Amino acid sequence: PLATMSVWFASLAFCFVIAYCTPEQSTLTYHLHNCIGDLEIQEAEDWVGYFTDPPPKTISPNTAINWTLSYAAIPNDHVSLDLDWGYYYDGNGSYPILHGYVQVLAGYPNLTVRYDLYPWKRQFEIDDTVGHYECWQQNVSEPAYFGTWVYYKSSDTLDS
């Protein structure tokens, strides 16, 4: 009984140390402000990290929505979060597609976030009527937010 009790206490102590020493998983909230019309999801991939609150299937025009991802506990090839998403924006389930990606890098000084957004009119042709602006939390290794604002350049917004 004493040996069994020692094993039980050792197991309990091990679990306590693991729970105490394991950092809380940090998250990124992705904000998308849609000023281009009805959006219907084409894809949403969490290549590194995982969705805790996935992107919505549809997004109404002139709305701001968000979704949340958890960072990977162990980076994959120096990437702690890799998100890829796309939305159709003409209502026919085909091109044009608003496609974006965000990567958060681990272990690179002065470089934390890589991103881009492509409003594809058709395959390999950018829709130059759509503008976008991005921002994210600066000077941290794992940003808590990333924001994208998409709009038509002809409207009274950033590029007009």
PDB file of C-alpha atoms in Angstrom:
ATOM      1  CA  PRO A   1       0.000   0.000   0.000  1.00  0.00           C
ATOM      2  CA  LEU A   2       2.855   2.420   0.747  1.00  0.00           C
ATOM      3  CA  ALA A   3       4.398   1.813  -2.710  1.00  0.00           C
ATOM      4  CA  THR A   4       1.006   2.323  -4.372  1.00  0.00           C
ATOM      5  CA  MET A   5       0.491   5.516  -2.406  1.00  0.00           C
ATOM      6  CA  SER A   6       3.975   6.783  -3.415  1.00  0.00           C
ATOM      7  CA  VAL A   7       3.221   6.139  -7.100  1.00  0.00           C
ATOM      8  CA  TRP A   8      -0.141   7.882  -6.728  1.00  0.00           C
ATOM      9  CA  PHE A   9       1.479  10.951  -5.089  1.00  0.00           C
ATOM     10  CA  ALA A  10       4.269  11.004  -7.699  1.00  0.00           C
ATOM     11  CA  SER A  11       1.680  10.888 -10.504  1.00  0.00           C
ATOM     12  CA  LEU A  12      -0.342  13.637  -8.882  1.00  0.00           C
ATOM     13  CA  ALA A  13       2.782  15.773  -8.405  1.00  0.00           C
ATOM     14  CA  PHE A  14       3.787  15.232 -12.059  1.00  0.00           C
ATOM     15  CA  CYS A  15       0.338  16.313 -13.288  1.00  0.00           C
ATOM     16  CA  PHE A  16       0.468  19.381 -11.043  1.00  0.00           C
ATOM     17  CA  VAL A  17       3.906  20.401 -12.376  1.00  0.00           C
ATOM     18  CA  ILE A  18       2.785  19.940 -15.996  1.00  0.00           C
ATOM     19  CA  ALA A  19      -0.393  21.957 -15.404  1.00  0.00           C
ATOM     20  CA  TYR A  20       1.492  24.679 -13.572  1.00  0.00           C
ATOM     21  CA  CYS A  21       4.348  24.953 -16.095  1.00  0.00           C
ATOM     22  CA  THR A  22       2.268  24.744 -19.283  1.00  0.00           C
ATOM     23  CA  PRO A  23       1.584  28.268 -20.531  1.00  0.00           C
ATOM     24  CA  GLU A  24      -1.948  29.258 -21.385  1.00  0.00           C
ATOM     25  CA  GLN A  25      -2.572  28.971 -25.118  1.00  0.00           C
ATOM     26  CA  SER A  26      -2.677  32.449 -26.650  1.00  0.00           C
ATOM     27  CA  THR A  27      -5.139  33.397 -29.372  1.00  0.00           C
ATOM     28  CA  LEU A  28      -5.434  35.720 -32.339  1.00  0.00           C
ATOM     29  CA  THR A  29      -8.740  37.424 -33.091  1.00  0.00           C
ATOM     30  CA  TYR A  30      -9.108  38.174 -36.793  1.00  0.00           C
ATOM     31  CA  HIS A  31     -11.364  41.156 -37.541  1.00  0.00           C
ATOM     32  CA  LEU A  32     -12.790  41.646 -41.025  1.00  0.00           C
ATOM     33  CA  HIS A  33     -14.659  44.836 -41.919  1.00  0.00           C
ATOM     34  CA  ASN A  34     -16.584  44.148 -45.121  1.00  0.00           C
ATOM     35  CA  CYS A  35     -17.521  47.126 -47.309  1.00  0.00           C
ATOM     36  CA  ILE A  36     -17.764  45.300 -50.657  1.00  0.00           C
ATOM     37  CA  GLY A  37     -21.039  43.365 -50.441  1.00  0.00           C
ATOM     38  CA  ASP A  38     -22.364  39.941 -49.535  1.00  0.00           C
ATOM     39  CA  LEU A  39     -19.561  37.466 -48.871  1.00  0.00           C
ATOM     40  CA  GLU A  40     -19.955  33.686 -49.035  1.00  0.00           C
ATOM     41  CA  ILE A  41     -17.177  31.478 -47.703  1.00  0.00           C
ATOM     42  CA  GLN A  42     -15.051  29.633 -50.236  1.00  0.00           C
ATOM     43  CA  GLU A  43     -12.429  28.246 -47.837  1.00  0.00           C
ATOM     44  CA  ALA A  44     -10.993  28.657 -44.353  1.00  0.00           C
ATOM     45  CA  GLU A  45      -7.901  26.673 -43.433  1.00  0.00           C
ATOM     46  CA  ASP A  46      -6.046  26.675 -40.140  1.00  0.00           C
ATOM     47  CA  TRP A  47      -2.758  25.136 -41.300  1.00  0.00           C
ATOM     48  CA  VAL A  48      -0.850  25.838 -38.072  1.00  0.00           C
ATOM     49  CA  GLY A  49      -2.839  26.597 -34.946  1.00  0.00           C
ATOM     50  CA  TYR A  50      -6.560  25.915 -34.888  1.00  0.00           C
ATOM     51  CA  PHE A  51      -9.889  27.731 -35.038  1.00  0.00           C
ATOM     52  CA  THR A  52     -11.535  28.209 -31.667  1.00  0.00           C
ATOM     53  CA  ASP A  53     -14.264  30.276 -33.332  1.00  0.00           C
ATOM     54  CA  PRO A  54     -14.300  29.695 -37.132  1.00  0.00           C
ATOM     55  CA  PRO A  55     -15.089  32.304 -39.801  1.00  0.00           C
ATOM     56  CA  PRO A  56     -18.793  32.757 -40.557  1.00  0.00           C
ATOM     57  CA  LYS A  57     -20.230  31.141 -43.689  1.00  0.00           C
ATOM     58  CA  THR A  58     -21.659  34.458 -44.901  1.00  0.00           C
ATOM     59  CA  ILE A  59     -20.936  38.096 -44.136  1.00  0.00           C
ATOM     60  CA  SER A  60     -23.383  40.907 -44.853  1.00  0.00           C
ATOM     61  CA  PRO A  61     -22.189  44.131 -46.468  1.00  0.00           C
ATOM     62  CA  ASN A  62     -21.050  46.995 -44.248  1.00  0.00           C
ATOM     63  CA  THR A  63     -20.481  44.778 -41.239  1.00  0.00           C
ATOM     64  CA  ALA A  64     -17.508  43.926 -39.083  1.00  0.00           C
ATOM     65  CA  ILE A  65     -17.096  40.335 -37.936  1.00  0.00           C
ATOM     66  CA  ASN A  66     -14.354  38.319 -36.286  1.00  0.00           C
ATOM     67  CA  TRP A  67     -13.105  34.813 -35.731  1.00  0.00           C
ATOM     68  CA  THR A  68     -10.526  33.399 -33.335  1.00  0.00           C
ATOM     69  CA  LEU A  69      -7.568  31.050 -33.652  1.00  0.00           C
ATOM     70  CA  SER A  70      -5.275  29.519 -31.051  1.00  0.00           C
ATOM     71  CA  TYR A  71      -1.553  29.599 -31.654  1.00  0.00           C
ATOM     72  CA  ALA A  72       0.255  26.280 -32.027  1.00  0.00           C
ATOM     73  CA  ALA A  73       1.897  25.227 -28.762  1.00  0.00           C
ATOM     74  CA  ILE A  74       4.964  24.128 -30.757  1.00  0.00           C
ATOM     75  CA  PRO A  75       5.772  26.122 -33.937  1.00  0.00           C
ATOM     76  CA  ASN A  76       5.854  24.225 -37.217  1.00  0.00           C
ATOM     77  CA  ASP A  77       8.903  25.270 -39.272  1.00  0.00           C
ATOM     78  CA  HIS A  78       9.124  28.601 -37.367  1.00  0.00           C
ATOM     79  CA  VAL A  79       5.404  29.333 -37.870  1.00  0.00           C
ATOM     80  CA  SER A  80       3.138  29.508 -34.809  1.00  0.00           C
ATOM     81  CA  LEU A  81      -0.044  30.399 -36.721  1.00  0.00           C
ATOM     82  CA  ASP A  82      -0.969  30.001 -40.394  1.00  0.00           C
ATOM     83  CA  LEU A  83      -4.419  31.028 -41.618  1.00  0.00           C
ATOM     84  CA  ASP A  84      -5.749  30.960 -45.174  1.00  0.00           C
ATOM     85  CA  TRP A  85      -9.274  32.119 -46.077  1.00  0.00           C
ATOM     86  CA  GLY A  86     -11.384  33.043 -49.076  1.00  0.00           C
ATOM     87  CA  TYR A  87     -14.837  34.515 -49.715  1.00  0.00           C
ATOM     88  CA  TYR A  88     -16.803  34.841 -52.955  1.00  0.00           C
ATOM     89  CA  TYR A  89     -18.000  38.414 -53.294  1.00  0.00           C
ATOM     90  CA  ASP A  90     -20.336  38.495 -56.266  1.00  0.00           C
ATOM     91  CA  GLY A  91     -23.011  36.069 -55.098  1.00  0.00           C
ATOM     92  CA  ASN A  92     -22.564  33.395 -57.765  1.00  0.00           C
ATOM     93  CA  GLY A  93     -20.223  30.981 -55.918  1.00  0.00           C
ATOM     94  CA  SER A  94     -17.360  31.551 -58.336  1.00  0.00           C
ATOM     95  CA  TYR A  95     -14.883  34.317 -59.116  1.00  0.00           C
ATOM     96  CA  PRO A  96     -14.347  36.981 -57.913  1.00  0.00           C
ATOM     97  CA  ILE A  97     -12.775  35.719 -54.693  1.00  0.00           C
ATOM     98  CA  LEU A  98     -11.417  37.732 -51.805  1.00  0.00           C
ATOM     99  CA  HIS A  99      -8.472  35.620 -50.598  1.00  0.00           C
ATOM    100  CA  GLY A 100      -6.247  36.352 -47.608  1.00  0.00           C
ATOM    101  CA  TYR A 101      -3.616  34.716 -45.500  1.00  0.00           C
ATOM    102  CA  VAL A 102      -1.786  35.482 -42.269  1.00  0.00           C
ATOM    103  CA  GLN A 103       1.306  33.787 -40.850  1.00  0.00           C
ATOM    104  CA  VAL A 104       2.785  34.537 -37.455  1.00  0.00           C
ATOM    105  CA  LEU A 105       6.464  33.626 -37.345  1.00  0.00           C
ATOM    106  CA  ALA A 106       8.290  32.349 -34.288  1.00  0.00           C
ATOM    107  CA  GLY A 107      11.925  33.105 -33.620  1.00  0.00           C
ATOM    108  CA  TYR A 108      12.577  35.847 -36.185  1.00  0.00           C
ATOM    109  CA  PRO A 109      13.589  39.180 -34.656  1.00  0.00           C
ATOM    110  CA  ASN A 110      11.954  42.232 -36.272  1.00  0.00           C
ATOM    111  CA  LEU A 111       9.597  40.043 -38.334  1.00  0.00           C
ATOM    112  CA  THR A 112       6.500  38.617 -36.744  1.00  0.00           C
ATOM    113  CA  VAL A 113       3.631  38.758 -39.261  1.00  0.00           C
ATOM    114  CA  ARG A 114       3.453  37.914 -42.969  1.00  0.00           C
ATOM    115  CA  TYR A 115       0.151  38.520 -44.732  1.00  0.00           C
ATOM    116  CA  ASP A 116      -1.512  39.441 -47.977  1.00  0.00           C
ATOM    117  CA  LEU A 117      -4.947  39.908 -49.421  1.00  0.00           C
ATOM    118  CA  TYR A 118      -5.857  39.273 -53.058  1.00  0.00           C
ATOM    119  CA  PRO A 119      -9.167  40.346 -54.568  1.00  0.00           C
ATOM    120  CA  TRP A 120      -9.138  37.972 -57.559  1.00  0.00           C
ATOM    121  CA  LYS A 121     -11.381  39.106 -60.442  1.00  0.00           C
ATOM    122  CA  ARG A 122     -10.616  35.782 -62.124  1.00  0.00           C
ATOM    123  CA  GLN A 123      -7.725  33.371 -61.816  1.00  0.00           C
ATOM    124  CA  PHE A 124      -4.423  35.324 -61.709  1.00  0.00           C
ATOM    125  CA  GLU A 125      -6.124  38.670 -62.368  1.00  0.00           C
ATOM    126  CA  ILE A 126      -6.396  41.144 -59.478  1.00  0.00           C
ATOM    127  CA  ASP A 127      -9.582  43.202 -59.130  1.00  0.00           C
ATOM    128  CA  ASP A 128      -8.094  46.698 -58.922  1.00  0.00           C
ATOM    129  CA  THR A 129     -11.441  48.214 -57.897  1.00  0.00           C
ATOM    130  CA  VAL A 130     -11.087  46.672 -54.412  1.00  0.00           C
ATOM    131  CA  GLY A 131      -8.879  48.302 -51.800  1.00  0.00           C
ATOM    132  CA  HIS A 132      -7.779  46.908 -48.454  1.00  0.00           C
ATOM    133  CA  TYR A 133      -6.001  47.987 -45.314  1.00  0.00           C
ATOM    134  CA  GLU A 134      -4.480  45.763 -42.621  1.00  0.00           C
ATOM    135  CA  CYS A 135      -3.334  46.339 -39.050  1.00  0.00           C
ATOM    136  CA  TRP A 136      -2.198  44.150 -36.163  1.00  0.00           C
ATOM    137  CA  GLN A 137      -0.768  44.353 -32.688  1.00  0.00           C
ATOM    138  CA  GLN A 138       2.849  45.521 -32.943  1.00  0.00           C
ATOM    139  CA  ASN A 139       6.014  44.687 -30.983  1.00  0.00           C
ATOM    140  CA  VAL A 140       4.805  41.339 -29.638  1.00  0.00           C
ATOM    141  CA  SER A 141       5.753  37.793 -30.582  1.00  0.00           C
ATOM    142  CA  GLU A 142       2.124  36.630 -30.807  1.00  0.00           C
ATOM    143  CA  PRO A 143      -0.303  39.392 -31.805  1.00  0.00           C
ATOM    144  CA  ALA A 144      -3.710  39.221 -30.118  1.00  0.00           C
ATOM    145  CA  TYR A 145      -5.502  40.807 -33.099  1.00  0.00           C
ATOM    146  CA  PHE A 146      -5.231  41.246 -36.853  1.00  0.00           C
ATOM    147  CA  GLY A 147      -7.645  43.452 -38.774  1.00  0.00           C
ATOM    148  CA  THR A 148      -8.560  43.758 -42.444  1.00  0.00           C
ATOM    149  CA  TRP A 149     -10.789  46.398 -43.975  1.00  0.00           C
ATOM    150  CA  VAL A 150     -11.951  45.782 -47.576  1.00  0.00           C
ATOM    151  CA  TYR A 151     -13.767  48.380 -49.665  1.00  0.00           C
ATOM    152  CA  TYR A 152     -14.361  49.586 -53.200  1.00  0.00           C
ATOM    153  CA  LYS A 153     -11.900  52.286 -54.145  1.00  0.00           C
ATOM    154  CA  SER A 154     -14.663  54.258 -55.877  1.00  0.00           C
ATOM    155  CA  SER A 155     -16.425  54.843 -52.556  1.00  0.00           C
ATOM    156  CA  ASP A 156     -15.399  57.625 -50.227  1.00  0.00           C
ATOM    157  CA  THR A 157     -12.828  55.575 -48.298  1.00  0.00           C
ATOM    158  CA  LEU A 158      -9.080  55.290 -47.864  1.00  0.00           C
ATOM    159  CA  ASP A 159      -7.947  55.332 -51.525  1.00  0.00           C
ATOM    160  CA  SER A 160     -10.394  57.880 -52.944  1.00  0.00           C
TER     161      SER A 160
END
